[in-house]
Structures are given as structure tokens and as C-alpha cells.
Short mmCIF file of C-alpha atoms and ligand atoms in Angstrom, two decimals:
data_model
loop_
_atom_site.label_atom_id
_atom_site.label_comp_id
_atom_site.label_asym_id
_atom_site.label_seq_id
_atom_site.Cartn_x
_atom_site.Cartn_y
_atom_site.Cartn_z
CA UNK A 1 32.32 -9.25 25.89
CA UNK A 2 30.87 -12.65 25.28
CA UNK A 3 28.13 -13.87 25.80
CA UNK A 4 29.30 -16.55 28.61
CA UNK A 5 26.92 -16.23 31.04
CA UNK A 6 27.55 -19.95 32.48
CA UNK A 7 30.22 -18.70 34.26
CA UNK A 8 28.26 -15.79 35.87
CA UNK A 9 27.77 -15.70 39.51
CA UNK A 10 23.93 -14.95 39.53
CA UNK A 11 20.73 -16.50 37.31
CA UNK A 12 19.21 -13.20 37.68
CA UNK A 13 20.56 -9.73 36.77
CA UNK A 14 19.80 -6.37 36.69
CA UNK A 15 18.92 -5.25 32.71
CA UNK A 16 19.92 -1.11 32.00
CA UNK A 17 18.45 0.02 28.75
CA UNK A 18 20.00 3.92 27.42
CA UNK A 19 18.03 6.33 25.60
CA UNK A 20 20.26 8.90 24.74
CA UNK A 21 18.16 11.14 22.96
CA UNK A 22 16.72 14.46 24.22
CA UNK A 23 14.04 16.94 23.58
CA UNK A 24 16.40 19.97 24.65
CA UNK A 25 20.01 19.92 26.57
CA UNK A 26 19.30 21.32 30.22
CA UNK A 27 22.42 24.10 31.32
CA UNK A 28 23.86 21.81 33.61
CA UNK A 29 23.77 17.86 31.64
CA UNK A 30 26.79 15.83 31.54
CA UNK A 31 24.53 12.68 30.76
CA UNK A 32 25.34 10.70 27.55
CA UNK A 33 22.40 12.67 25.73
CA UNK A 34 21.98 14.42 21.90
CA UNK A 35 19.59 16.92 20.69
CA UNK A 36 18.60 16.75 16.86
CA UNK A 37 19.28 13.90 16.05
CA UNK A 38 15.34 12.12 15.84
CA UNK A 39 16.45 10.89 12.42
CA UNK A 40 18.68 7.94 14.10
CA UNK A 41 15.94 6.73 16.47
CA UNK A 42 14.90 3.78 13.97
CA UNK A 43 18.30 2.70 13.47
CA UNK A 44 19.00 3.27 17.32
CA UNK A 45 16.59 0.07 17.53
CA UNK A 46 18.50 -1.70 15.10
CA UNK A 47 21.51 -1.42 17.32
CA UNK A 48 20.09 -2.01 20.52
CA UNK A 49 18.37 -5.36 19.44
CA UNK A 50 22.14 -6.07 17.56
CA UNK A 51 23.91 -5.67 20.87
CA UNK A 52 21.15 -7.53 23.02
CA UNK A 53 20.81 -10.86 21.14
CA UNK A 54 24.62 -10.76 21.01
CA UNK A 55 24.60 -10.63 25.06
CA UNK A 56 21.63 -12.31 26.43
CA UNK A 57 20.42 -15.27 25.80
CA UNK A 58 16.78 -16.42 26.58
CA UNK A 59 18.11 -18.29 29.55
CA UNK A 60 19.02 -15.31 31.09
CA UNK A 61 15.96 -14.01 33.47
CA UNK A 62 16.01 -9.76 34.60
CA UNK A 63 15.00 -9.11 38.39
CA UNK A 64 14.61 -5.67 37.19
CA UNK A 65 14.77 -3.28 34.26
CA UNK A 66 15.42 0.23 34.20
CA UNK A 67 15.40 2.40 30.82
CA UNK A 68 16.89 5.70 31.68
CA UNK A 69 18.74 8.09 29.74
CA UNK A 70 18.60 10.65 28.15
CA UNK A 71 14.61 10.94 28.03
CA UNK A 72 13.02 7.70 27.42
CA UNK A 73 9.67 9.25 26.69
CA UNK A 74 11.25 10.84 23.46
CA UNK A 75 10.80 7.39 21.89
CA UNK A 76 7.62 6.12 20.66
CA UNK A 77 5.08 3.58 21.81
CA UNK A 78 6.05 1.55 19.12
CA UNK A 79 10.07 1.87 19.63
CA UNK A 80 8.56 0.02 23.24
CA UNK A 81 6.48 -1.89 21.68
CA UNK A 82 9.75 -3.43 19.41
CA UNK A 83 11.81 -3.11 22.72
CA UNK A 84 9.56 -5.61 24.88
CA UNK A 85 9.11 -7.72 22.22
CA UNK A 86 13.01 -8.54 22.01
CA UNK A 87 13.37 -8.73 25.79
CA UNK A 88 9.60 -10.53 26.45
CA UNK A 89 11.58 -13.97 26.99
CA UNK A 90 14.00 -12.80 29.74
CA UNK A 91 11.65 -10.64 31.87
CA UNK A 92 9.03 -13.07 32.46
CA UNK A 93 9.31 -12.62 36.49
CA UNK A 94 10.58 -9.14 36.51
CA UNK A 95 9.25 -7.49 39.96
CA UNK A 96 10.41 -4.10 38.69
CA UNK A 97 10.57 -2.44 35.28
CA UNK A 98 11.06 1.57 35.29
CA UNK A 99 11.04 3.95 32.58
CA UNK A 100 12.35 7.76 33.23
CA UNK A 101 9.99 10.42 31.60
CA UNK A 102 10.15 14.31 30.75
CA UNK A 103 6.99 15.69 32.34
CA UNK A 104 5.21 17.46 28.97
CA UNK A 105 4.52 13.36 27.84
CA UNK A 106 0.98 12.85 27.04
CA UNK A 107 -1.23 11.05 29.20
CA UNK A 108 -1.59 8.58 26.12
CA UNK A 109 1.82 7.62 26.10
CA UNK A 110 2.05 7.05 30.03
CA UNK A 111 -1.33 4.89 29.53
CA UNK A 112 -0.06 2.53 26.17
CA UNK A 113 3.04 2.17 28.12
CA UNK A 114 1.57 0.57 31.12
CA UNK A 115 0.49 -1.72 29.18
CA UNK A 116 3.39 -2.96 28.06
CA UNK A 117 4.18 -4.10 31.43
CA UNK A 118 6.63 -1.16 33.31
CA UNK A 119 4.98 -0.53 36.52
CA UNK A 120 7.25 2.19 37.68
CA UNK A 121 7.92 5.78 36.31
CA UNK A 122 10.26 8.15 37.00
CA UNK A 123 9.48 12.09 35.98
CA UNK A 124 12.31 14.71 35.67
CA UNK A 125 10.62 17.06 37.44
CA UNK A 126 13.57 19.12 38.94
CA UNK A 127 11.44 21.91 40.27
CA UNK A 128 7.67 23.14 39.97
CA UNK A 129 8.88 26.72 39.89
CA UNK A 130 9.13 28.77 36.82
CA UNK A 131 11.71 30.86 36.97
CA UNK A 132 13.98 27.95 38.03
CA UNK A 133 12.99 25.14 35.07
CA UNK A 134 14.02 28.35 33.07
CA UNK A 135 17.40 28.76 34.82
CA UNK A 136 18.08 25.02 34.16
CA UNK A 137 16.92 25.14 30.50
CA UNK A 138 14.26 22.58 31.28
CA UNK A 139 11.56 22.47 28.28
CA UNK A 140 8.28 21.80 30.40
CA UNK A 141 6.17 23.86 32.63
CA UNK A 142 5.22 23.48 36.45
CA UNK A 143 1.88 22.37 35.17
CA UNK A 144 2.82 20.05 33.23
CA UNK A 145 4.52 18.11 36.01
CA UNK A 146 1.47 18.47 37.85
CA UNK A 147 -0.75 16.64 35.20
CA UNK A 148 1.84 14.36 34.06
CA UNK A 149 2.35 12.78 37.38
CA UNK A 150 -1.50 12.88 37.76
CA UNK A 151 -1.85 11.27 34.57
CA UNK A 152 0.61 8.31 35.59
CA UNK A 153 -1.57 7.71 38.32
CA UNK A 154 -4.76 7.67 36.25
CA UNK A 155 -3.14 5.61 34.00
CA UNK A 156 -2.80 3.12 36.05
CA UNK A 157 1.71 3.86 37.64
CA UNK A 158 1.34 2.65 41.71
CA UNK A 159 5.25 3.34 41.86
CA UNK A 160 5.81 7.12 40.70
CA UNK A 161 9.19 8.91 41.58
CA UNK A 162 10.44 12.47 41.01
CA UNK A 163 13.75 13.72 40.51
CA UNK A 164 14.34 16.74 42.14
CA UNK A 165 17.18 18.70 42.11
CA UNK A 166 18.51 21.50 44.59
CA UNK A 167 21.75 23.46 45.55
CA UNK A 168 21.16 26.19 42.29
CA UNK A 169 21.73 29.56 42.84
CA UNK A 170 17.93 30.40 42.94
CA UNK A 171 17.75 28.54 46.00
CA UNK A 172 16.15 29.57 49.39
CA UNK A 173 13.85 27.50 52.11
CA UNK A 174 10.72 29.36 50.48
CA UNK A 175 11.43 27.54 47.10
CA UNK A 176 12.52 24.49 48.81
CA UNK A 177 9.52 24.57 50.87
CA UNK A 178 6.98 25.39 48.09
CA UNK A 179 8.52 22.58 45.84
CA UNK A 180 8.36 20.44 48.50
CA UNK A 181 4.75 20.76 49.35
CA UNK A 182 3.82 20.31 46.06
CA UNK A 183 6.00 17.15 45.36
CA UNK A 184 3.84 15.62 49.53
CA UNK A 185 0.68 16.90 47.91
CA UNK A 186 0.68 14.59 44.32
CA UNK A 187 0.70 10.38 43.94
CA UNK A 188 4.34 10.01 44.35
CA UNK A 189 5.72 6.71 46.51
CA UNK A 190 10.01 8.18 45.77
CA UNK A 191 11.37 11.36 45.83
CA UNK A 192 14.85 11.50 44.30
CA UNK A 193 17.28 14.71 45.43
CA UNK A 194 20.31 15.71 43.63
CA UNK A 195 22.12 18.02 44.77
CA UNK A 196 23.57 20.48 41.59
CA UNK A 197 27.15 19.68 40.56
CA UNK A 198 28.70 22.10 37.62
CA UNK A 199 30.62 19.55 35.27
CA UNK A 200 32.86 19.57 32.51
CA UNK A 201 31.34 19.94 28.76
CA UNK A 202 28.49 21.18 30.28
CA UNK A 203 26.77 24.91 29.84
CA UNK A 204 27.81 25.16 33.29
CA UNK A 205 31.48 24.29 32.83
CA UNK A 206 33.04 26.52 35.20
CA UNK A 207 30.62 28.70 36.48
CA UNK A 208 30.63 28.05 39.93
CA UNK A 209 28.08 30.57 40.14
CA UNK A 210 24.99 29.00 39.33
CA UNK A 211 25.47 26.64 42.45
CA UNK A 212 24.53 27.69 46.03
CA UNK A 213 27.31 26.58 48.64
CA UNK A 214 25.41 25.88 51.87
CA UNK A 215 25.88 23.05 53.80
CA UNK A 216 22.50 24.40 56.23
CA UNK A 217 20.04 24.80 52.71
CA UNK A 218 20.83 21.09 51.81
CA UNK A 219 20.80 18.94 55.37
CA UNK A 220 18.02 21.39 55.57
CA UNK A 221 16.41 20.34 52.70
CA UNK A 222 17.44 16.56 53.48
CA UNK A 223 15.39 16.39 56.51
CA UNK A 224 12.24 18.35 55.35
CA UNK A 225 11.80 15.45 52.31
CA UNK A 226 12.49 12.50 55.67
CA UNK A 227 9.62 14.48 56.96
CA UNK A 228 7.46 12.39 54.60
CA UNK A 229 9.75 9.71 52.71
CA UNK A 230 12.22 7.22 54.52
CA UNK A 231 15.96 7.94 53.00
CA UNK A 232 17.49 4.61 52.01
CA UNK A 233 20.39 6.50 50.08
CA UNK A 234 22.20 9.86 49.92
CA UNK A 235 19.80 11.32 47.58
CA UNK A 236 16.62 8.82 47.34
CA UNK A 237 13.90 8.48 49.69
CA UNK A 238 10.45 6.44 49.80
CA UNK A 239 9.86 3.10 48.63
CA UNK A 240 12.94 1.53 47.61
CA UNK A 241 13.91 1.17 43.57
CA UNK A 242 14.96 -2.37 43.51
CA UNK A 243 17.19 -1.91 40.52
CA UNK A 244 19.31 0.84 42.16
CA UNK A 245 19.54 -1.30 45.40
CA UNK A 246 20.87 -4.26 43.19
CA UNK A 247 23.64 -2.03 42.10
CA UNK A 248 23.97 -1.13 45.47
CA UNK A 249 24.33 -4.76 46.72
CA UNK A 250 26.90 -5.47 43.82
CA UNK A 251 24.98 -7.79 41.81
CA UNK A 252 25.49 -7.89 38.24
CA UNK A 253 24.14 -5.82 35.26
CA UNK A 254 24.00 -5.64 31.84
CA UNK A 255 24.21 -2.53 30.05
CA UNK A 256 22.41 -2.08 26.71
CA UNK A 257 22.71 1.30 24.74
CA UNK A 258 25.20 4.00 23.67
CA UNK A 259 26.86 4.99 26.63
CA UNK A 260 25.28 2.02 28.83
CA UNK A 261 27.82 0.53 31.54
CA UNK A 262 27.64 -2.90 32.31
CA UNK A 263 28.87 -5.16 35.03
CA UNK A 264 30.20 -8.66 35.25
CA UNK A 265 31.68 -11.67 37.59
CA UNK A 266 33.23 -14.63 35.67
CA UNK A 267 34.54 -17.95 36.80
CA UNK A 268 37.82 -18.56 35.41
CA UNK A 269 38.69 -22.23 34.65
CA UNK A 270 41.36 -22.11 37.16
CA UNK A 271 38.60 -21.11 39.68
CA UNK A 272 39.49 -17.54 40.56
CA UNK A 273 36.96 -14.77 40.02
CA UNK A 274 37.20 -11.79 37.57
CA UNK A 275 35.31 -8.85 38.15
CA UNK A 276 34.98 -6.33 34.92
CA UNK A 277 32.40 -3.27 34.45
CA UNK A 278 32.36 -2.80 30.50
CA UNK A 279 31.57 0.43 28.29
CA UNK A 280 29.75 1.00 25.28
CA UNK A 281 30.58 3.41 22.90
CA UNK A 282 29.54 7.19 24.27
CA UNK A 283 29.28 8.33 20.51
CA UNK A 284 25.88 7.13 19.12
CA UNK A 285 27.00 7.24 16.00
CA UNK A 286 30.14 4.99 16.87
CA UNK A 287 27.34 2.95 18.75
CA UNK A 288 25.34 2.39 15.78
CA UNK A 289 28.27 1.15 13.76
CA UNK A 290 29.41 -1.10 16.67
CA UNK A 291 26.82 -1.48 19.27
CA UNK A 292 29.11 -4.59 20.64
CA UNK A 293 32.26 -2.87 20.62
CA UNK A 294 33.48 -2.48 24.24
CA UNK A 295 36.12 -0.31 26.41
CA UNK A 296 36.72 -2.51 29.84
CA UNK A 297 37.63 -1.83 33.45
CA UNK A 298 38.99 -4.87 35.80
CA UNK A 299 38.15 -4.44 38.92
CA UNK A 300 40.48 -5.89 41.92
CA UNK A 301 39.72 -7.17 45.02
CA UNK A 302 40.30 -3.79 46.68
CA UNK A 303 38.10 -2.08 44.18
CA UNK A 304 35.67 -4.39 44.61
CA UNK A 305 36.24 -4.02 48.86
CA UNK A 306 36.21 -0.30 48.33
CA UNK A 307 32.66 0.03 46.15
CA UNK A 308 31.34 -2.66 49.11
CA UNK A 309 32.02 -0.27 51.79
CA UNK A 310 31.08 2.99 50.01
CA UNK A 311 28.26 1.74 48.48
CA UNK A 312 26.99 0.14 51.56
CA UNK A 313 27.75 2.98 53.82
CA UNK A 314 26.10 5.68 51.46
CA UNK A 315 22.76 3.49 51.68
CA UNK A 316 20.38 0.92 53.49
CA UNK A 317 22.51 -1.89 51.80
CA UNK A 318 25.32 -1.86 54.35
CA UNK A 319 28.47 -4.34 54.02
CA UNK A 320 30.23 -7.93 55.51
CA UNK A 321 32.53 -7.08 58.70
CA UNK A 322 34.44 -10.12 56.68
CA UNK A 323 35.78 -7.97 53.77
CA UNK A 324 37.76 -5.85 56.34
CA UNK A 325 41.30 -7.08 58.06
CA UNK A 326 41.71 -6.39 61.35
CA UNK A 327 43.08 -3.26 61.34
CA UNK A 328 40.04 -1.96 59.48
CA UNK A 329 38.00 -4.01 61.56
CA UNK A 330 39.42 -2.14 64.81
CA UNK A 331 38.79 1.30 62.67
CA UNK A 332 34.65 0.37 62.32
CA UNK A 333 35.09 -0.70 66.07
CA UNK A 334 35.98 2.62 66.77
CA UNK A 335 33.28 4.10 64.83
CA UNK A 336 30.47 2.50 66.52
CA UNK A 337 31.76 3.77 69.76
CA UNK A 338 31.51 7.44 68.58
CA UNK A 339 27.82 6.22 67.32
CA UNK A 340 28.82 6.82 63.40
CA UNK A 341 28.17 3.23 62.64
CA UNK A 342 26.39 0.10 63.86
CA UNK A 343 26.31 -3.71 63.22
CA UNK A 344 23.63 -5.66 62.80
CA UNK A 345 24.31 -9.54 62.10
CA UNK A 346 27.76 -8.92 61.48
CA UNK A 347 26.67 -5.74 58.88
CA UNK A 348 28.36 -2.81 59.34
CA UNK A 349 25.40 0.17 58.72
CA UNK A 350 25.77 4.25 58.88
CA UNK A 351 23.61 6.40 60.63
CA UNK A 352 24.28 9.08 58.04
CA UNK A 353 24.65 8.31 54.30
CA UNK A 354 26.35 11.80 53.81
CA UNK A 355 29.29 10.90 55.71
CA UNK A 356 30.19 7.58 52.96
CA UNK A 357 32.75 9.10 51.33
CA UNK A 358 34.56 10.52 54.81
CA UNK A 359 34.10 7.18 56.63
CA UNK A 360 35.36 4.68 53.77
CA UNK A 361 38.09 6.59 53.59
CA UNK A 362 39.16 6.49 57.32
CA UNK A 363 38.54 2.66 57.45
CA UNK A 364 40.51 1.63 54.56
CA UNK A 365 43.17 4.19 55.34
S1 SF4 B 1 16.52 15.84 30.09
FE1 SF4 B 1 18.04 14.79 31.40
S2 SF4 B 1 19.45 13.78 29.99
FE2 SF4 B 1 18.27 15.28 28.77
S3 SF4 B 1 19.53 17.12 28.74
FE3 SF4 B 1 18.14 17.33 30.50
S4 SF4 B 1 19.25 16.46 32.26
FE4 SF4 B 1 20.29 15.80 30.39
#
């Protein structure tokens, strides 16, 4: 990739930073993220500061910034402190920077990184029962969630999500339920639900048996968290993350890390459009010997139609009627006369997110 952002579609873009590096690997990861491996976390800098003033120049401004990973809060306050100095110049009207956390981080670090300027957090919370953060290999207690999401309130975090994640094998309403209740009862504005998924090169490869199968547990579960937080997407409910909604809507990103993704509209000289989402290198060691080294995807138009409707159908986002033909058109026409979709100012919306995957394929069938 070059760094040709003249021809890009939008002045501001969504920013991704990767952390890949973790305290402990949880049973059922498939995230770009290494264990032992501290040692590289001052070269890791190097790299990421490489592949960034390659990209982005100071003209281009961030709407948003999300560092994710990985655990972010391995790094120290003064691997931040190096970050936001490098990206100062472009994030000068950012309305949303985010940083994901493991709950055991110190109410120190939460405090030092306020000030830096990220105003939301995001804690890995998974569960606040034992036996369950055991059963997922997570290295934190329930207490510690607790405190750290107190102590990101304290320190000063209005926009706090958790991540919580369900469909295990130690599942039942009375976990759900306790889980719950603690999540309604701390300083949290987002809840985020995923629902367990055994995948390859995982612990879990293959073992079909730490998952629960039951379609009642999770639209169960679903509508006990819309009890208290608005769902805007299949698994995230509260007050919107604007940087997920952006990739949502289709605007651009840039991806900055080992194993980051970025995407990208150009304008060719003879006018047409070319739409690419671009890999860095998964290794981190192949990513700190070659931080701007990329594999590419190009996306065509019926990609690009396809993500529109899934995306939009699977959250608040929704898409253009215009993107369809006719006979698609008559297919969403359809639809909202069975009351599985509406329009609103010629958006086409779902009632129910969980359906996305059924509906976009009957349209563009
Ligand atoms: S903390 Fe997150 S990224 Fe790290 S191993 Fe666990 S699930 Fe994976």
C-alpha cells in the first residue's frame, strides 16, 4: 500500500491499532495474540511507528481510534505515551478513542491512561463467575472485574463496555442471570455478547463439547441484556461504539499492527473506484521485519453490495434500496410484508439482527 490518500473517498477515517501480546492464551482464542514474548514489546513500537509514518500522513484526521488486540493493557503507560505522541497530529478532533483492557490492570494504569486522551474502555470481562473464568483459562478473578471497572469510573472512563461471552458448556439461566445482574449493577454504558464459537488452532479445536447448543439459553439471554441496554448489533448493546458503526457503515480504515486489517477506496485515473481491504503480517516476528509488507483482497461490486446488506441488516446501520436490482428489490418487498424488514427513507432496516445472515442470503439469491 501507498500512502495515496488523495485519492481516498473520505478526509476522515477510522484508525485500528493491534496489540498482539497477551498475559495468558484463554482455551478458546483464535485472535492474532502471543504469550512470552514481553521481550519484543520495545521493538513492537519500532514497527508500529515504521508502518504508521509510512501510511498516514499528518493531513490525514481519525474520527475514531480503537486499540484492541490481544490485551492492550499488557503495554505500558509509556508504550502509550510513545503511541499518542506519533498519532497526536491526526487525532486532533477524534470523538472516540477506545482501548480494550484485561480486568487485573491497576487502577494507576486506567488513571495515566485517561490522561492521554482515550475516553472509552473496554474490559474482557467474559464472566464474574469462578468456576467459568477457570473453564476459559481467563487469568483474573471476579473481583477483579468488579474493581477494575470501578476503578475506570473513578478514574475518570464515562464510556465503559464489557465483553461478555455465553453459549459454554457451564451455562444455565442462573449463571446468565447472576452475571447479568452484576454486569446492570456496575458503571457500564455497553455490554458486548459473544456467543462461544470452538475454532481452529485453538485449545478448543474440535471439542464441540465445551459449547452449549441452545437456541432458548441465547435469545434468552439476548433479551434479558435489552432489558437494560438498547441492541444496535447482533452482539452489542448500549451506547453505540462509533468506531464499530463506521465499519458498519463501510467507511474506511486503516489498520496498524501485526495482524491489523485495513480498508481502502481509491480513485483510479480513469475514474472508476477500487475497493481493497489489506493484511499485515499475522507473524509478529515477520511484522517486525516488515511492518509495511502487505497480503491484499479486491473487493467487487458484489462484495461490496453483499457486506452493505449484511452488515446493515445485522445492525442499526441498515442499507440503500439503490444497491439492489429489481428482482432483489421485489425480494425486500416481500419481506416487509411478512414484517422481517422495514424502510425508512428509502433504508431497508431488520427487526431482528440474528436473522442477517438468513435474509442477505434470500435477497441476493
Ligand atoms: S485475552 Fe483475548 S486475545 Fe488474549 S488470549 Fe484471551 S481471548 Fe485471546
Amino acid at each position: 500500500m501507498q500512502n495515496n490518500s488523495q485519492f481516498s473517498t473520505l478526509n476522515s477515517q477510522l484508525l485500528y491499532i493491534h496489540i498482539p501480546f497477551c498475559d495468558s492464551k484463554c482455551n478458546y482464542c483464535a485472535f492474532n495474540s502471543y504469550t512470552n514474548i514481553n521481550h519484543l514489546k520495545k521493538k513492537y513500537f519500532d514497527a508500529v511507528k515504521k508502518q504508521f509514518l509510512h501510511e498516514i500522513d499528518t493531513n490525514t484526521e481519525f474520527e475514531t481510534v480503537f486499540i484492541g488486540g490481544g490485551t492492550p493493557s499488557t503495554m505500558s503507560v509509556d508504550f502509550y505515551e510513545k503511541l499518542f505522541k506519533l498519532i497526536s497530529p491526526n487525532i486532533k478532533n477524534a470523538k472516540e478513542i477506545t482501548i480494550e483492557c484485561n480486568p487485573n490492570t491497576s487502577y494507576e494504569w486506567l488513571k495515566e491512561i485517561k490522561n492521554l486522551g482515550i475516553n472509552r474502555i473496554s474490559f474482557g470481562v467474559q464472566t464474574f463467575n469462578e468456576e467459568k473464568l477457570k473453564f476459559l483459562n481467563r487469568n483474573h478473578s471476579p473481583t477483579q472485574a468488579v474493581k477494575a471497572i470501578e476503578n475506570a469510573k473513578k478514574a475518570g472512563f464515562e464510556n465503559i463496555n464489557l465483553d461478555l461471552i455465553y453459549s459454554t458448556a457451564l451455562d444455565t439461566k442462573k449463571l446468565l442471570t447472576k452475571d447479568l445482574n452484576t454486569a446492570f449493577s456496575l458503571p457500564v454504558t455497553h455490554i458486548s455478547a459473544y456467543s462461544l464459537t470452538i475454532e481452529e488452532n485453538t485449545k478448543w479445536e474440535n471439542d464441540f463439547s465445551k459449547r452449549k447448543y441452545d437456541e432458548e439459553l441465547e435469545i434468552w439471554f439476548i433479551e434479558k441484556i435489552k432489558e437494560k441496554f438498547s441492541q444496535y448489533e447482533i452482539s452489542n448493546f448500549g451506547k453505540p461504539c462509533l468506531h464499530n458503526l463506521g465499519y458498519w457503515m463501510g467507511k474506511e480504515y486503516f489498520g496498524i499492527g501485526s495482524g491489523a486489517v485495513g480498508f481502502k477506496k481509491w480513485r483510479m485515473e480513469n475514474g472508476e473506484w477500487k475497493i481493497e481491504r489489506y493484511y499485515t503480517q499475522n507473524s509478529v516476528y515477520e511484522y517486525l521485519k516488515h511492518p509495511t509488507k502487505y497480503k491484499y483482497e479486491y473487493l467487487s461490486d458484489e462484495d461490496i453490495k453483499k457486506e452493505k446488506v449484511f452488515l446493515g441488516l445485522r445492525s442499526i446501520v441498515g442499507f440503500d434500496e439503490s444497491i439492489l436490482n429489481k428482482e432483489e428489490q421485489k425480494r425486500v418487498e416481500i419481506l416487509i410484508s411478512e414484517n422481517k424488514l422495514f424502510k425508512k427513507e428509502n433504508k431497508i432496516y431488520s427487526y431482528d439482527f440474528l436473522l442477517a445472515d438468513a435474509i442477505t442470503s434470500y435477497i441476493l439469491s
